[in-house]
mmCIF file of C-alpha atoms in Angstrom:
data_model
loop_
_atom_site.group_PDB
_atom_site.id
_atom_site.type_symbol
_atom_site.label_atom_id
_atom_site.label_comp_id
_atom_site.label_asym_id
_atom_site.label_seq_id
_atom_site.Cartn_x
_atom_site.Cartn_y
_atom_site.Cartn_z
ATOM 1 C CA MET S 1 2.530 7.385 -11.798
ATOM 2 C CA GLU S 2 3.674 4.552 -9.576
ATOM 3 C CA GLN S 3 3.873 4.568 -5.783
ATOM 4 C CA VAL S 4 6.663 2.510 -4.244
ATOM 5 C CA LEU S 5 7.044 1.672 -0.528
ATOM 6 C CA MET S 6 10.360 0.652 1.080
ATOM 7 C CA ARG S 7 9.180 -2.880 1.859
ATOM 8 C CA ASN S 8 8.181 -3.272 -1.801
ATOM 9 C CA THR S 9 10.856 -3.076 -4.431
ATOM 10 C CA GLN S 10 9.746 -2.727 -7.999
ATOM 11 C CA ARG S 11 11.545 -3.872 -11.126
ATOM 12 C CA TRP S 12 10.992 -1.737 -14.218
ATOM 13 C CA VAL S 13 12.413 -2.320 -17.685
ATOM 14 C CA ALA S 14 12.276 0.919 -19.673
ATOM 15 C CA PRO S 15 10.187 0.343 -22.811
ATOM 16 C CA GLN S 16 11.984 3.202 -24.573
ATOM 17 C CA ALA S 17 14.453 6.004 -23.884
ATOM 18 C CA ALA S 18 12.973 8.176 -21.148
ATOM 19 C CA TRP S 19 13.424 10.472 -18.189
ATOM 20 C CA LEU S 20 12.450 8.872 -14.865
ATOM 21 C CA ARG S 21 11.319 11.680 -12.532
ATOM 22 C CA VAL S 22 10.523 11.668 -8.808
ATOM 23 C CA GLN S 23 7.198 13.337 -8.016
ATOM 24 C CA ALA S 24 7.313 12.918 -4.199
ATOM 25 C CA GLY S 25 9.609 11.401 -1.592
ATOM 26 C CA THR S 26 13.080 10.034 -2.298
ATOM 27 C CA LEU S 27 13.711 7.155 -4.692
ATOM 28 C CA TRP S 28 16.596 4.669 -4.616
ATOM 29 C CA ILE S 29 17.429 3.289 -8.068
ATOM 30 C CA THR S 30 19.735 0.420 -8.982
ATOM 31 C CA ARG S 31 20.351 -0.062 -12.705
ATOM 32 C CA SER S 32 21.718 -3.308 -14.140
ATOM 33 C CA GLY S 33 25.195 -2.721 -15.586
ATOM 34 C CA ASP S 34 25.600 0.620 -13.766
ATOM 35 C CA PRO S 35 28.237 0.525 -10.994
ATOM 36 C CA GLU S 36 26.494 3.361 -9.110
ATOM 37 C CA ASP S 37 23.165 3.425 -7.313
ATOM 38 C CA HIS S 38 21.144 6.615 -7.712
ATOM 39 C CA VAL S 39 19.181 8.401 -4.987
ATOM 40 C CA LEU S 40 16.806 11.000 -6.376
ATOM 41 C CA ALA S 41 14.770 13.527 -4.401
ATOM 42 C CA ARG S 42 11.513 15.166 -5.455
ATOM 43 C CA GLY S 43 11.900 16.949 -8.796
ATOM 44 C CA GLU S 44 15.130 15.182 -9.780
ATOM 45 C CA ARG S 45 15.300 12.930 -12.817
ATOM 46 C CA LEU S 46 17.435 10.217 -14.374
ATOM 47 C CA ALA S 47 17.938 9.457 -18.080
ATOM 48 C CA VAL S 48 17.253 5.829 -18.958
ATOM 49 C CA ALA S 49 17.843 4.015 -22.234
ATOM 50 C CA ALA S 50 15.411 1.615 -23.873
ATOM 51 C CA GLY S 51 15.768 -1.772 -22.216
ATOM 52 C CA ASP S 52 17.420 -0.485 -19.021
ATOM 53 C CA ASP S 53 16.590 -2.875 -16.173
ATOM 54 C CA LEU S 54 15.938 -0.879 -12.981
ATOM 55 C CA VAL S 55 15.123 -1.815 -9.389
ATOM 56 C CA LEU S 56 13.254 0.990 -7.612
ATOM 57 C CA GLN S 57 12.364 1.497 -3.975
ATOM 58 C CA ALA S 58 11.645 4.293 -1.539
ATOM 59 C CA TRP S 59 14.698 5.577 0.352
ATOM 60 C CA ARG S 60 12.969 5.837 3.758
ATOM 61 C CA LEU S 61 10.938 3.187 5.554
ATOM 62 C CA ASN S 62 7.189 3.881 5.364
ATOM 63 C CA VAL S 63 7.672 7.100 3.368
ATOM 64 C CA PRO S 64 6.364 6.422 -0.139
ATOM 65 C CA ALA S 65 8.152 7.590 -3.251
ATOM 66 C CA VAL S 66 6.072 8.572 -6.263
ATOM 67 C CA TRP S 67 7.641 8.542 -9.717
ATOM 68 C CA ASP S 68 6.740 8.759 -13.378
ATOM 69 C CA TRP S 69 8.527 8.680 -16.706
ATOM 70 C CA GLN S 70 8.436 10.657 -19.923
ATOM 71 C CA PRO S 71 9.663 9.332 -23.281
ATOM 72 C CA GLU S 72 12.850 10.951 -24.589
ATOM 73 C CA PRO S 73 13.985 11.182 -28.220
ATOM 74 C CA GLU S 74 16.502 8.472 -29.181
ATOM 75 C CA PRO S 75 19.600 10.735 -29.655
ATOM 76 C CA ALA S 76 19.750 11.557 -25.920
ATOM 77 C CA SER S 77 19.650 7.883 -24.973
ATOM 78 C CA ALA S 78 22.349 7.074 -27.532
ATOM 79 C CA ARG S 79 24.658 9.592 -25.809
ATOM 80 C CA TYR S 80 23.781 8.028 -22.455
ATOM 81 C CA ARG S 81 24.557 4.486 -23.716
ATOM 82 C CA LEU S 82 27.991 5.626 -24.905
ATOM 83 C CA ARG S 83 28.675 7.389 -21.599
ATOM 84 C CA ARG S 84 27.714 4.205 -19.721
ATOM 85 C CA ALA S 85 29.660 1.878 -22.055
ATOM 86 C CA LEU S 86 33.019 3.691 -21.753
ATOM 87 C CA PRO S 87 33.579 3.018 -18.016
ATOM 88 C CA SER S 88 32.490 -0.614 -18.523
ATOM 89 C CA TRP S 89 34.992 -0.989 -21.333
ATOM 90 C CA ALA S 90 37.771 0.557 -19.189
ATOM 91 C CA TRP S 91 37.043 -1.797 -16.269
ATOM 92 C CA ALA S 92 37.013 -4.802 -18.604
ATOM 93 C CA ALA S 93 40.352 -3.709 -20.114
ATOM 94 C CA CYS S 94 41.870 -3.411 -16.631
ATOM 95 C CA ALA S 95 40.547 -6.838 -15.672
ATOM 96 C CA ARG S 96 42.133 -8.397 -18.759
ATOM 97 C CA ALA S 97 45.518 -6.796 -18.013
#
């Protein structure tokens, strides 16, 4: 488990497909290539693909957020990559038009 304080952001590159889960507090997650930020409360989780580049920090000043991750089989992350790639492709197509 990692403990993250608001004044300390942490960069984490997922070594493999996984579930990132909040153990305590509220966690603010920014993922490279993802147009949305994610705010997760205790018990909530986020699917990450191998190689995802994340910036993590606690949502509230001086209230730590505790998180951990569990490896996930590759098929779930493959579905996630496709789901993430489709909106990116659509935005790129609009930009080219």
